[in-house]
Amino acid sequence: MDTIVAPATGVQFPESIAFSGFFKPVRIEADVYDLEVEGEIPPRLTGAFYRLGADAQYPPRLGRDIYLNGDGMMTMVRMENGHADLKTRFVRTERFKAERAARRSLFGVYRNPFTDDPSVAGKDRGTANTTALFYGGRLFALKEDNRPTELDPNTLETIGKTDFGGKLTGRTFTAHPKIDPVTGNMIAFAYNSDALVSNWIYLYEISPAGEMLREERFEAPYSSMIHDFLVSRNYIAFTLYPMLADLGRLKEGGPIFAWDTSQQTKIAIIPRTEGVAGLRWFTSPKLCMETHTINAWEDGPVLHLEHFISNSGWYSQFPHLTDPNPREEPPFGQRWSFDMSSAADSFAVTPLTPHPGEMPVVDPRFLMSRCRHVFFGAINTDLGPMLDWGPMGPPFNCLAHLDQDTGALSYYYPGPHASTEEPVFVPKSDDAPEGDGWLIGVIGRRDQQRSDVVILDSMNLAAGPVATIKLPFRLRYAFHGDWAPAADLGWTAPTD
Ligand code: V55
Ligand code: FE
């Protein structure tokens, strides 16, 4: 860092959608004790709520970038005896530390090292900004283009990157691993892991103690963005869509991904026991993209994949390869059903949601088996107006609950200037029925430049929050979170 000189001018964020208004970087590393609480925090919720998102320490080096490239910012709300304390911390990545020392951005646009300042050539570009995962007593910050970063779950201090005892072979790791509620193991994958652009997909199984139990690889027909995947009791499944990576485009300083309509949407289904030797490929008759997965489960020989699907690329983040002005289609929930006893390359599609949605959660105790209850962010204009578009597309104006037995939908509507984020599900007790829990989620109050954390009864969203934890400032819209019970955090006395 010896030759880097801080710029002679002050910091200014651009006026673009990802860096202004309600989405302007917040950058506050806070400790606020005893937040205001309306209502009552359920005693069961003694522990810590985490959520991870992208903030931006500095304006983008080239004046432009997408929201997904911000620096990892962890939020923790620690709850105990009706009290709630807030802690927010940037993840101290190598990149964060280098840029702080230089007082400016050194790394260029999203996943493109060819746009970096030459002084950081070959340095770690990781942002650790997508998923807070509490697993095996450890808190991880995950981002799909790098290895997991471990944080202290009580202080949020950055411990460093992990390679699971030297057994993680690839340079990347998904932000959407699945925890098997029966075995306790983590099933994970990685892509673009042996090179910046690669067709190889890695599969991992890791124990709660952090031991690598299994690693396998298979080759995809193309190199594309693979954000999420599905695991049932007996299968692992990927929906691959042609948001293709291109090394030549990266070298020209362009975006890593572009939507290529000359390719098809492919599904890879892998039997868990047999592994990649038993892989079967399917082709979707319709070109479409999976945004996030809900769950996968089996009914006899039929494998059901439930996920949010959109019939276009994600143009708010990545361009269409040829169309300069493409129309982005919103995602809807769908169930894709594969009869695995048949050799046919086909599946049945059942729509699950009548309006657009995304960021689904189910009761994690029942993942990989049928989940009757699904919770997700939705846009339901019967409840109230749409909000102005944000840097991730149109914001959700409610949280929805889908009961798959009755088909009934119910909603929490936070008001006309408020948007929801993906909630975290905590069962009401260890033996509560499937789906009967508390949902903890952040609400963005756009008219107040402020955020709330709400706690909802999953079985009665329409009743509104049982508790609202009021934050004195705005949190930047974040991605995925988790819950850690106090017993797993080693609490003896209140921590500083
Ligand atoms: C996604 C999110 C990312 C990313 C790539 O939601 C894809 C999809 C938060 O970062 O880097
Ligand atoms: Fe995600």
Short mmCIF file of C-alpha atoms and ligand atoms in Angstrom, two decimals:
data_model
loop_
_atom_site.label_atom_id
_atom_site.label_comp_id
_atom_site.label_asym_id
_atom_site.label_seq_id
_atom_site.Cartn_x
_atom_site.Cartn_y
_atom_site.Cartn_z
CA MET A 1 0.00 0.00 0.00
CA ASP A 2 3.12 2.22 0.02
CA THR A 3 2.60 3.96 -3.33
CA ILE A 4 -1.13 4.66 -3.03
CA VAL A 5 -2.02 8.30 -2.50
CA ALA A 6 -5.42 9.37 -1.25
CA PRO A 7 -7.37 11.52 -3.72
CA ALA A 8 -7.18 15.25 -3.08
CA THR A 9 -10.94 15.62 -3.24
CA GLY A 10 -13.60 14.44 -0.82
CA VAL A 11 -15.88 11.47 -1.25
CA GLN A 12 -19.02 11.83 -3.37
CA PHE A 13 -21.36 9.04 -4.38
CA PRO A 14 -22.86 9.12 -7.88
CA GLU A 15 -26.53 10.01 -8.40
CA SER A 16 -27.27 6.64 -10.03
CA ILE A 17 -30.02 4.38 -8.66
CA ALA A 18 -27.59 2.10 -6.77
CA PHE A 19 -25.97 4.99 -4.88
CA SER A 20 -28.68 7.55 -4.18
CA GLY A 21 -31.96 8.09 -2.32
CA PHE A 22 -33.03 5.26 -0.03
CA PHE A 23 -30.21 3.16 -1.51
CA LYS A 24 -27.37 5.58 -0.86
CA PRO A 25 -24.57 3.84 1.04
CA VAL A 26 -25.12 4.04 4.80
CA ARG A 27 -21.66 2.99 6.07
CA ILE A 28 -22.60 3.38 9.73
CA GLU A 29 -20.92 0.91 12.07
CA ALA A 30 -23.23 1.21 15.03
CA ASP A 31 -23.73 -0.01 18.56
CA VAL A 32 -27.16 1.03 19.77
CA TYR A 33 -28.27 -0.42 23.08
CA ASP A 34 -31.91 -0.81 24.01
CA LEU A 35 -33.64 0.08 20.81
CA GLU A 36 -37.24 1.24 21.16
CA VAL A 37 -39.57 -1.75 21.12
CA GLU A 38 -43.30 -1.59 20.43
CA GLY A 39 -45.15 -4.72 21.51
CA GLU A 40 -43.37 -7.68 23.05
CA ILE A 41 -40.46 -9.72 21.76
CA PRO A 42 -41.38 -13.41 22.30
CA PRO A 43 -39.19 -14.99 25.02
CA ARG A 44 -38.35 -17.78 22.57
CA LEU A 45 -36.40 -15.17 20.59
CA THR A 46 -33.47 -14.98 22.96
CA GLY A 47 -30.48 -14.84 20.68
CA ALA A 48 -29.24 -12.96 17.66
CA PHE A 49 -30.79 -12.06 14.31
CA TYR A 50 -28.22 -11.50 11.57
CA ARG A 51 -28.58 -10.21 8.05
CA LEU A 52 -25.89 -9.42 5.50
CA GLY A 53 -25.95 -6.92 2.69
CA ALA A 54 -23.92 -4.77 0.38
CA ASP A 55 -22.93 -1.31 1.55
CA ALA A 56 -20.19 0.67 -0.18
CA GLN A 57 -17.26 2.09 1.70
CA TYR A 58 -16.26 4.27 -1.27
CA PRO A 59 -17.82 5.46 -4.50
CA PRO A 60 -17.19 3.10 -7.41
CA ARG A 61 -13.72 3.43 -8.90
CA LEU A 62 -15.05 3.94 -12.44
CA GLY A 63 -18.05 6.03 -11.38
CA ARG A 64 -20.46 3.18 -12.10
CA ASP A 65 -21.22 -0.22 -10.63
CA ILE A 66 -24.12 -2.46 -9.67
CA TYR A 67 -25.56 -2.83 -6.18
CA LEU A 68 -24.28 -6.42 -5.89
CA ASN A 69 -20.66 -5.23 -5.62
CA GLY A 70 -20.91 -3.36 -2.31
CA ASP A 71 -18.81 -4.18 0.74
CA GLY A 72 -20.28 -6.74 3.14
CA MET A 73 -22.11 -5.10 6.05
CA MET A 74 -23.37 -7.37 8.82
CA THR A 75 -26.34 -6.40 10.98
CA MET A 76 -26.95 -8.11 14.31
CA VAL A 77 -29.96 -7.52 16.56
CA ARG A 78 -29.38 -9.22 19.86
CA MET A 79 -32.59 -9.95 21.80
CA GLU A 80 -32.93 -10.86 25.45
CA ASN A 81 -35.65 -10.33 28.08
CA GLY A 82 -37.63 -8.03 25.81
CA HIS A 83 -34.59 -5.89 25.03
CA ALA A 84 -32.94 -5.46 21.66
CA ASP A 85 -29.43 -4.18 20.91
CA LEU A 86 -28.13 -3.33 17.44
CA LYS A 87 -24.64 -3.88 16.11
CA THR A 88 -23.56 -3.23 12.52
CA ARG A 89 -20.06 -3.88 11.15
CA PHE A 90 -18.38 -3.94 7.79
CA VAL A 91 -16.68 -7.25 7.07
CA ARG A 92 -12.93 -6.52 7.16
CA THR A 93 -12.09 -8.12 3.83
CA GLU A 94 -8.62 -7.65 2.31
CA ARG A 95 -10.30 -5.37 -0.18
CA PHE A 96 -11.99 -3.29 2.51
CA LYS A 97 -8.70 -2.83 4.36
CA ALA A 98 -6.76 -1.87 1.22
CA GLU A 99 -9.40 0.68 0.18
CA ARG A 100 -9.63 2.18 3.66
CA ALA A 101 -5.86 2.64 3.69
CA ALA A 102 -6.05 4.35 0.27
CA ARG A 103 -9.22 6.33 1.15
CA ARG A 104 -10.74 5.36 -2.20
CA SER A 105 -11.91 2.44 -4.31
CA LEU A 106 -9.11 0.38 -5.78
CA PHE A 107 -11.21 -2.47 -7.08
CA GLY A 108 -13.34 -1.88 -10.18
CA VAL A 109 -16.70 -3.21 -11.25
CA TYR A 110 -18.52 -6.36 -10.13
CA ARG A 111 -16.40 -9.50 -10.61
CA ASN A 112 -14.11 -7.87 -13.16
CA PRO A 113 -10.46 -7.81 -12.00
CA PHE A 114 -9.43 -6.20 -15.29
CA THR A 115 -11.03 -2.97 -14.05
CA ASP A 116 -8.93 -2.79 -10.87
CA ASP A 117 -6.21 -0.31 -9.98
CA PRO A 118 -2.86 -1.90 -10.99
CA SER A 119 -1.69 -1.55 -7.37
CA VAL A 120 -4.10 -4.33 -6.33
CA ALA A 121 -3.49 -6.71 -9.24
CA GLY A 122 -3.89 -10.28 -8.02
CA LYS A 123 -5.23 -9.17 -4.62
CA ASP A 124 -8.36 -10.64 -3.04
CA ARG A 125 -11.47 -8.93 -4.48
CA GLY A 126 -13.92 -10.60 -2.06
CA THR A 127 -16.77 -8.49 -0.68
CA ALA A 128 -18.44 -11.06 1.64
CA ASN A 129 -21.81 -9.38 1.13
CA THR A 130 -24.65 -11.88 0.49
CA THR A 131 -25.58 -14.40 3.21
CA ALA A 132 -25.18 -14.45 6.98
CA LEU A 133 -24.99 -18.13 7.91
CA PHE A 134 -24.76 -19.42 11.48
CA TYR A 135 -23.57 -23.01 11.22
CA GLY A 136 -21.76 -25.29 13.63
CA GLY A 137 -21.51 -22.44 16.13
CA ARG A 138 -19.71 -20.23 13.60
CA LEU A 139 -20.93 -17.13 11.78
CA PHE A 140 -20.07 -16.92 8.07
CA ALA A 141 -20.40 -14.11 5.53
CA LEU A 142 -20.89 -15.70 2.12
CA LYS A 143 -20.50 -14.36 -1.43
CA GLU A 144 -20.62 -16.67 -4.41
CA ASP A 145 -17.40 -15.43 -6.05
CA ASN A 146 -15.14 -16.08 -3.07
CA ARG A 147 -14.57 -18.36 -0.08
CA PRO A 148 -16.55 -17.94 3.15
CA THR A 149 -15.40 -15.31 5.62
CA GLU A 150 -15.84 -16.08 9.31
CA LEU A 151 -16.90 -13.44 11.83
CA ASP A 152 -17.11 -13.58 15.60
CA PRO A 153 -20.86 -14.09 16.19
CA ASN A 154 -20.90 -11.87 19.30
CA THR A 155 -18.57 -9.00 18.36
CA LEU A 156 -18.88 -9.23 14.53
CA GLU A 157 -15.10 -8.91 14.31
CA THR A 158 -13.74 -10.47 11.15
CA ILE A 159 -11.77 -13.64 11.86
CA GLY A 160 -10.80 -14.34 8.26
CA LYS A 161 -11.50 -16.57 5.31
CA THR A 162 -11.97 -20.28 5.76
CA ASP A 163 -11.02 -23.22 3.53
CA PHE A 164 -12.56 -25.89 5.79
CA GLY A 165 -9.27 -27.25 7.04
CA GLY A 166 -7.54 -26.93 3.67
CA LYS A 167 -10.12 -29.16 1.98
CA LEU A 168 -11.92 -26.47 -0.02
CA THR A 169 -10.37 -26.92 -3.45
CA GLY A 170 -12.07 -24.10 -5.34
CA ARG A 171 -11.66 -20.36 -4.95
CA THR A 172 -15.42 -19.77 -4.62
CA PHE A 173 -18.37 -21.00 -2.54
CA THR A 174 -22.11 -20.43 -2.94
CA ALA A 175 -24.09 -17.98 -0.80
CA HIS A 176 -26.93 -20.57 -0.74
CA PRO A 177 -25.72 -23.77 0.91
CA LYS A 178 -28.49 -26.06 2.22
CA ILE A 179 -28.39 -27.48 5.73
CA ASP A 180 -29.81 -31.01 5.82
CA PRO A 181 -32.10 -31.07 8.88
CA VAL A 182 -31.77 -34.87 9.16
CA THR A 183 -27.98 -35.31 8.95
CA GLY A 184 -27.03 -31.80 10.08
CA ASN A 185 -24.55 -31.59 7.19
CA MET A 186 -24.18 -28.69 4.80
CA ILE A 187 -24.60 -29.37 1.06
CA ALA A 188 -22.95 -26.66 -1.00
CA PHE A 189 -21.68 -25.92 -4.49
CA ALA A 190 -19.28 -23.58 -6.22
CA TYR A 191 -18.95 -22.26 -9.76
CA ASN A 192 -16.32 -20.27 -11.63
CA SER A 193 -14.18 -21.84 -8.96
CA ASP A 194 -11.13 -23.09 -10.88
CA ALA A 195 -11.02 -19.98 -13.11
CA LEU A 196 -12.78 -16.63 -13.55
CA VAL A 197 -14.97 -18.25 -16.20
CA SER A 198 -15.41 -22.02 -16.11
CA ASN A 199 -18.00 -24.69 -16.97
CA TRP A 200 -17.19 -26.75 -13.90
CA ILE A 201 -19.52 -26.97 -10.93
CA TYR A 202 -18.18 -28.28 -7.62
CA LEU A 203 -20.31 -30.06 -5.03
CA TYR A 204 -19.40 -30.21 -1.37
CA GLU A 205 -20.73 -31.83 1.78
CA ILE A 206 -19.43 -30.39 5.06
CA SER A 207 -20.08 -31.44 8.65
CA PRO A 208 -21.12 -29.06 11.47
CA ALA A 209 -17.54 -29.38 12.77
CA GLY A 210 -16.33 -27.90 9.47
CA GLU A 211 -14.89 -31.14 8.05
CA MET A 212 -15.10 -31.66 4.29
CA LEU A 213 -16.91 -34.98 3.89
CA ARG A 214 -17.25 -35.14 0.12
CA GLU A 215 -16.29 -33.29 -3.04
CA GLU A 216 -17.38 -33.96 -6.62
CA ARG A 217 -17.39 -32.02 -9.89
CA PHE A 218 -19.39 -31.99 -13.08
CA GLU A 219 -19.28 -29.97 -16.27
CA ALA A 220 -22.12 -27.71 -17.37
CA PRO A 221 -22.86 -26.88 -21.03
CA TYR A 222 -21.86 -23.26 -20.45
CA SER A 223 -20.49 -20.92 -17.79
CA SER A 224 -23.36 -18.96 -16.30
CA MET A 225 -24.44 -17.27 -13.09
CA ILE A 226 -25.60 -19.96 -10.63
CA HIS A 227 -26.96 -18.22 -7.59
CA ASP A 228 -28.98 -20.94 -5.87
CA PHE A 229 -29.76 -24.66 -6.09
CA LEU A 230 -32.13 -27.28 -4.69
CA VAL A 231 -31.68 -30.31 -2.46
CA SER A 232 -34.33 -32.92 -1.61
CA ARG A 233 -33.78 -36.02 0.52
CA ASN A 234 -32.44 -37.95 -2.48
CA TYR A 235 -31.51 -35.40 -5.15
CA ILE A 236 -29.47 -32.27 -5.82
CA ALA A 237 -30.81 -30.07 -8.63
CA PHE A 238 -29.56 -27.02 -10.54
CA THR A 239 -31.54 -24.76 -12.85
CA LEU A 240 -28.98 -23.34 -15.27
CA TYR A 241 -29.96 -20.34 -17.38
CA PRO A 242 -28.02 -18.51 -20.06
CA MET A 243 -26.81 -15.53 -18.11
CA LEU A 244 -23.43 -16.34 -19.57
CA ALA A 245 -19.98 -15.33 -18.38
CA ASP A 246 -17.45 -14.25 -20.97
CA LEU A 247 -13.72 -13.79 -20.39
CA GLY A 248 -13.24 -11.66 -23.50
CA ARG A 249 -15.93 -9.24 -22.31
CA LEU A 250 -14.29 -9.07 -18.88
CA LYS A 251 -10.94 -8.21 -20.47
CA GLU A 252 -12.61 -5.34 -22.32
CA GLY A 253 -13.84 -4.02 -18.97
CA GLY A 254 -17.42 -5.20 -19.54
CA PRO A 255 -19.92 -6.99 -17.30
CA ILE A 256 -19.20 -10.59 -16.35
CA PHE A 257 -22.68 -11.81 -17.34
CA ALA A 258 -25.05 -11.17 -20.27
CA TRP A 259 -28.36 -12.85 -21.18
CA ASP A 260 -27.85 -14.97 -24.30
CA THR A 261 -31.16 -16.03 -25.87
CA SER A 262 -29.37 -18.40 -28.26
CA GLN A 263 -28.94 -20.83 -25.35
CA GLN A 264 -31.47 -22.82 -23.33
CA THR A 265 -32.46 -23.25 -19.71
CA LYS A 266 -31.12 -26.60 -18.46
CA ILE A 267 -31.83 -28.61 -15.34
CA ALA A 268 -29.23 -30.94 -13.82
CA ILE A 269 -30.55 -33.58 -11.43
CA ILE A 270 -28.02 -35.57 -9.40
CA PRO A 271 -28.88 -38.47 -7.06
CA ARG A 272 -27.31 -37.66 -3.69
CA THR A 273 -26.08 -41.19 -2.96
CA GLU A 274 -24.70 -42.00 -6.40
CA GLY A 275 -23.38 -38.51 -7.05
CA VAL A 276 -22.46 -37.00 -10.42
CA ALA A 277 -22.17 -40.45 -12.03
CA GLY A 278 -25.97 -40.50 -11.99
CA LEU A 279 -26.46 -36.95 -13.32
CA ARG A 280 -29.38 -36.42 -15.73
CA TRP A 281 -29.87 -33.31 -17.87
CA PHE A 282 -33.29 -31.87 -18.71
CA THR A 283 -34.16 -28.98 -21.02
CA SER A 284 -36.80 -26.41 -20.16
CA PRO A 285 -39.17 -25.85 -23.10
CA LYS A 286 -39.18 -22.20 -22.12
CA LEU A 287 -36.18 -19.91 -21.77
CA CYS A 288 -36.32 -18.65 -18.20
CA MET A 289 -34.26 -17.85 -15.12
CA GLU A 290 -34.41 -19.13 -11.56
CA THR A 291 -34.01 -16.30 -9.07
CA HIS A 292 -34.19 -18.09 -5.69
CA THR A 293 -35.28 -21.55 -4.67
CA ILE A 294 -38.03 -22.42 -2.21
CA ASN A 295 -37.50 -26.14 -1.57
CA ALA A 296 -37.26 -29.54 -3.23
CA TRP A 297 -39.09 -32.69 -2.12
CA GLU A 298 -40.17 -36.07 -3.34
CA ASP A 299 -43.51 -37.80 -3.56
CA GLY A 300 -42.67 -41.38 -4.54
CA PRO A 301 -40.76 -41.23 -7.84
CA VAL A 302 -41.75 -37.60 -8.47
CA LEU A 303 -39.22 -34.91 -7.64
CA HIS A 304 -40.74 -31.47 -7.06
CA LEU A 305 -38.57 -28.38 -7.50
CA GLU A 306 -40.14 -25.22 -6.12
CA HIS A 307 -38.55 -21.92 -7.06
CA PHE A 308 -39.11 -18.39 -8.31
CA ILE A 309 -38.81 -18.14 -12.09
CA SER A 310 -38.76 -15.17 -14.42
CA ASN A 311 -39.16 -15.30 -18.19
CA SER A 312 -36.29 -12.92 -18.84
CA GLY A 313 -32.79 -12.11 -17.72
CA TRP A 314 -32.07 -9.86 -14.76
CA TYR A 315 -31.55 -6.68 -16.75
CA SER A 316 -31.45 -4.37 -13.76
CA GLN A 317 -28.05 -5.99 -13.05
CA PHE A 318 -26.76 -7.53 -16.28
CA PRO A 319 -27.39 -6.68 -19.94
CA HIS A 320 -29.11 -8.62 -22.68
CA LEU A 321 -26.41 -9.76 -25.11
CA THR A 322 -28.02 -8.14 -28.17
CA ASP A 323 -31.10 -6.14 -27.16
CA PRO A 324 -30.08 -2.73 -25.71
CA ASN A 325 -33.55 -2.10 -24.27
CA PRO A 326 -34.93 -5.42 -23.01
CA ARG A 327 -38.02 -5.76 -20.80
CA GLU A 328 -37.40 -7.38 -17.41
CA GLU A 329 -40.11 -9.88 -16.41
CA PRO A 330 -40.91 -10.31 -12.72
CA PRO A 331 -40.42 -13.68 -10.98
CA PHE A 332 -43.36 -15.88 -9.93
CA GLY A 333 -43.31 -19.01 -7.78
CA GLN A 334 -43.50 -22.30 -9.71
CA ARG A 335 -43.33 -26.02 -8.97
CA TRP A 336 -41.52 -28.15 -11.55
CA SER A 337 -42.33 -31.87 -11.18
CA PHE A 338 -40.07 -34.56 -12.64
CA ASP A 339 -41.09 -38.22 -12.78
CA MET A 340 -37.68 -39.76 -12.10
CA SER A 341 -38.97 -43.24 -12.98
CA SER A 342 -39.44 -42.08 -16.59
CA ALA A 343 -36.64 -41.55 -19.12
CA ALA A 344 -38.49 -38.61 -20.70
CA ASP A 345 -36.88 -35.17 -20.88
CA SER A 346 -39.94 -33.41 -19.53
CA PHE A 347 -41.52 -31.97 -16.40
CA ALA A 348 -44.85 -30.49 -15.35
CA VAL A 349 -45.12 -26.83 -14.31
CA THR A 350 -47.56 -25.65 -11.62
CA PRO A 351 -47.83 -21.93 -10.82
CA LEU A 352 -47.61 -21.21 -7.08
CA THR A 353 -48.12 -17.45 -6.74
CA PRO A 354 -50.67 -15.15 -8.37
CA HIS A 355 -48.42 -12.12 -8.08
CA PRO A 356 -44.71 -11.46 -8.42
CA GLY A 357 -42.51 -12.39 -5.51
CA GLU A 358 -39.05 -13.45 -4.47
CA MET A 359 -36.78 -14.16 -1.47
CA PRO A 360 -38.73 -17.19 -0.16
CA VAL A 361 -38.22 -18.99 3.14
CA VAL A 362 -39.60 -22.21 4.59
CA ASP A 363 -39.28 -23.78 8.04
CA PRO A 364 -35.63 -24.97 7.97
CA ARG A 365 -36.48 -28.04 10.09
CA PHE A 366 -38.44 -29.40 7.12
CA LEU A 367 -36.22 -28.38 4.20
CA MET A 368 -35.77 -31.21 1.66
CA SER A 369 -39.24 -32.61 2.54
CA ARG A 370 -42.58 -31.12 1.58
CA CYS A 371 -43.21 -27.75 3.22
CA ARG A 372 -46.84 -26.75 3.41
CA HIS A 373 -46.01 -23.17 4.37
CA VAL A 374 -43.98 -20.78 2.20
CA PHE A 375 -43.16 -17.16 3.07
CA PHE A 376 -41.88 -14.64 0.53
CA GLY A 377 -41.61 -11.00 -0.41
CA ALA A 378 -44.36 -10.04 -2.87
CA ILE A 379 -45.76 -7.21 -4.91
CA ASN A 380 -49.50 -7.17 -4.32
CA THR A 381 -51.05 -3.99 -5.67
CA ASP A 382 -54.43 -4.87 -4.09
CA LEU A 383 -52.83 -3.94 -0.77
CA GLY A 384 -51.24 -0.68 -1.84
CA PRO A 385 -49.25 1.05 -4.55
CA MET A 386 -46.00 -0.16 -5.98
CA LEU A 387 -42.94 1.60 -4.64
CA ASP A 388 -40.42 3.32 -6.88
CA TRP A 389 -37.94 0.92 -8.43
CA GLY A 390 -34.74 0.34 -6.52
CA PRO A 391 -31.37 -0.88 -7.72
CA MET A 392 -32.58 -4.50 -7.46
CA GLY A 393 -35.75 -3.95 -9.49
CA PRO A 394 -39.26 -3.32 -8.11
CA PRO A 395 -39.34 -3.54 -4.28
CA PHE A 396 -41.74 -5.82 -2.40
CA ASN A 397 -44.67 -4.03 -0.77
CA CYS A 398 -45.62 -6.93 1.56
CA LEU A 399 -44.67 -10.29 3.01
CA ALA A 400 -46.82 -13.18 1.82
CA HIS A 401 -47.69 -16.57 3.31
CA LEU A 402 -48.73 -19.34 0.93
CA ASP A 403 -50.49 -22.34 2.48
CA GLN A 404 -49.87 -25.12 -0.05
CA ASP A 405 -52.63 -27.33 1.43
CA THR A 406 -55.43 -24.82 0.99
CA GLY A 407 -53.88 -22.53 -1.62
CA ALA A 408 -54.70 -19.60 0.70
CA LEU A 409 -52.51 -16.53 0.65
CA SER A 410 -52.22 -14.06 3.50
CA TYR A 411 -50.15 -10.91 3.86
CA TYR A 412 -48.38 -8.51 6.13
CA TYR A 413 -48.65 -5.04 4.60
CA PRO A 414 -46.28 -2.56 6.24
CA GLY A 415 -47.84 0.61 4.81
CA PRO A 416 -47.63 2.66 1.62
CA HIS A 417 -44.01 3.86 1.90
CA ALA A 418 -42.50 0.67 3.23
CA SER A 419 -40.79 -2.30 1.63
CA THR A 420 -39.99 -5.72 3.01
CA GLU A 421 -36.88 -7.88 2.91
CA GLU A 422 -36.42 -11.63 3.19
CA PRO A 423 -37.37 -12.66 6.74
CA VAL A 424 -35.70 -15.24 8.95
CA PHE A 425 -37.91 -18.09 10.22
CA VAL A 426 -37.57 -19.31 13.83
CA PRO A 427 -39.94 -22.10 14.97
CA LYS A 428 -42.05 -21.17 18.02
CA SER A 429 -40.69 -24.19 19.86
CA ASP A 430 -38.44 -27.12 19.00
CA ASP A 431 -41.50 -29.31 18.32
CA ALA A 432 -43.86 -26.69 16.84
CA PRO A 433 -45.72 -27.86 13.71
CA GLU A 434 -44.11 -27.17 10.34
CA GLY A 435 -44.32 -23.47 9.47
CA ASP A 436 -45.47 -22.33 12.92
CA GLY A 437 -42.86 -19.79 13.90
CA TRP A 438 -41.70 -16.22 14.14
CA LEU A 439 -40.64 -14.27 11.09
CA ILE A 440 -38.01 -11.62 11.75
CA GLY A 441 -37.52 -9.13 8.96
CA VAL A 442 -36.32 -5.63 8.17
CA ILE A 443 -38.79 -3.06 6.86
CA GLY A 444 -37.48 -0.07 4.92
CA ARG A 445 -39.45 3.05 5.85
CA ARG A 446 -38.74 5.20 2.84
CA ASP A 447 -40.71 8.21 4.02
CA GLN A 448 -38.72 8.30 7.28
CA GLN A 449 -35.23 7.37 6.00
CA ARG A 450 -35.34 4.71 8.70
CA SER A 451 -35.74 0.97 9.16
CA ASP A 452 -37.66 -1.27 11.55
CA VAL A 453 -37.17 -4.88 12.50
CA VAL A 454 -40.56 -6.58 12.77
CA ILE A 455 -41.43 -9.87 14.41
CA LEU A 456 -44.48 -11.56 12.92
CA ASP A 457 -46.46 -14.65 13.84
CA SER A 458 -45.97 -16.79 10.71
CA MET A 459 -49.50 -18.20 11.12
CA ASN A 460 -51.10 -14.77 11.34
CA LEU A 461 -49.29 -12.28 9.12
CA ALA A 462 -52.39 -10.12 8.72
CA ALA A 463 -52.42 -9.35 12.47
CA GLY A 464 -49.25 -7.32 12.02
CA PRO A 465 -46.10 -7.46 14.13
CA VAL A 466 -46.10 -8.84 17.67
CA ALA A 467 -43.09 -6.58 18.13
CA THR A 468 -41.55 -3.72 16.16
CA ILE A 469 -37.95 -2.87 16.96
CA LYS A 470 -37.39 0.68 15.84
CA LEU A 471 -34.01 1.63 14.45
CA PRO A 472 -32.91 5.26 14.65
CA PHE A 473 -31.45 5.22 11.13
CA ARG A 474 -31.75 3.50 7.78
CA LEU A 475 -30.25 0.12 6.98
CA ARG A 476 -29.35 -0.43 3.34
CA TYR A 477 -31.50 -3.10 1.67
CA ALA A 478 -29.79 -6.45 2.38
CA PHE A 479 -29.99 -10.03 1.14
CA HIS A 480 -30.03 -13.07 3.44
CA GLY A 481 -30.00 -13.62 7.19
CA ASP A 482 -30.02 -16.20 9.96
CA TRP A 483 -30.85 -16.72 13.63
CA ALA A 484 -28.60 -17.98 16.42
CA PRO A 485 -30.15 -19.01 19.75
CA ALA A 486 -28.40 -17.62 22.83
CA ALA A 487 -27.42 -21.14 23.93
CA ASP A 488 -25.24 -21.42 20.80
CA LEU A 489 -23.61 -18.04 21.37
CA GLY A 490 -22.04 -18.81 24.72
CA TRP A 491 -23.79 -15.94 26.47
CA THR A 492 -23.01 -15.80 30.15
CA ALA A 493 -23.52 -12.14 30.88
CA PRO A 494 -24.57 -9.34 28.53
CA THR A 495 -21.66 -8.67 26.19
CA ASP A 496 -20.21 -5.27 25.54
C1 V55 B 1 -27.29 -12.54 -6.64
C2 V55 B 1 -26.84 -11.80 -5.58
C3 V55 B 1 -25.51 -11.44 -5.51
C4 V55 B 1 -24.64 -11.83 -6.50
C5 V55 B 1 -25.09 -12.57 -7.55
O1 V55 B 1 -29.55 -12.58 -5.97
C6 V55 B 1 -26.41 -12.92 -7.62
C7 V55 B 1 -28.69 -12.92 -6.77
C8 V55 B 1 -25.82 -10.26 -3.51
O2 V55 B 1 -24.98 -10.67 -4.52
O3 V55 B 1 -23.35 -11.42 -6.43
FE FE B 2 -29.58 -14.97 -2.82
#
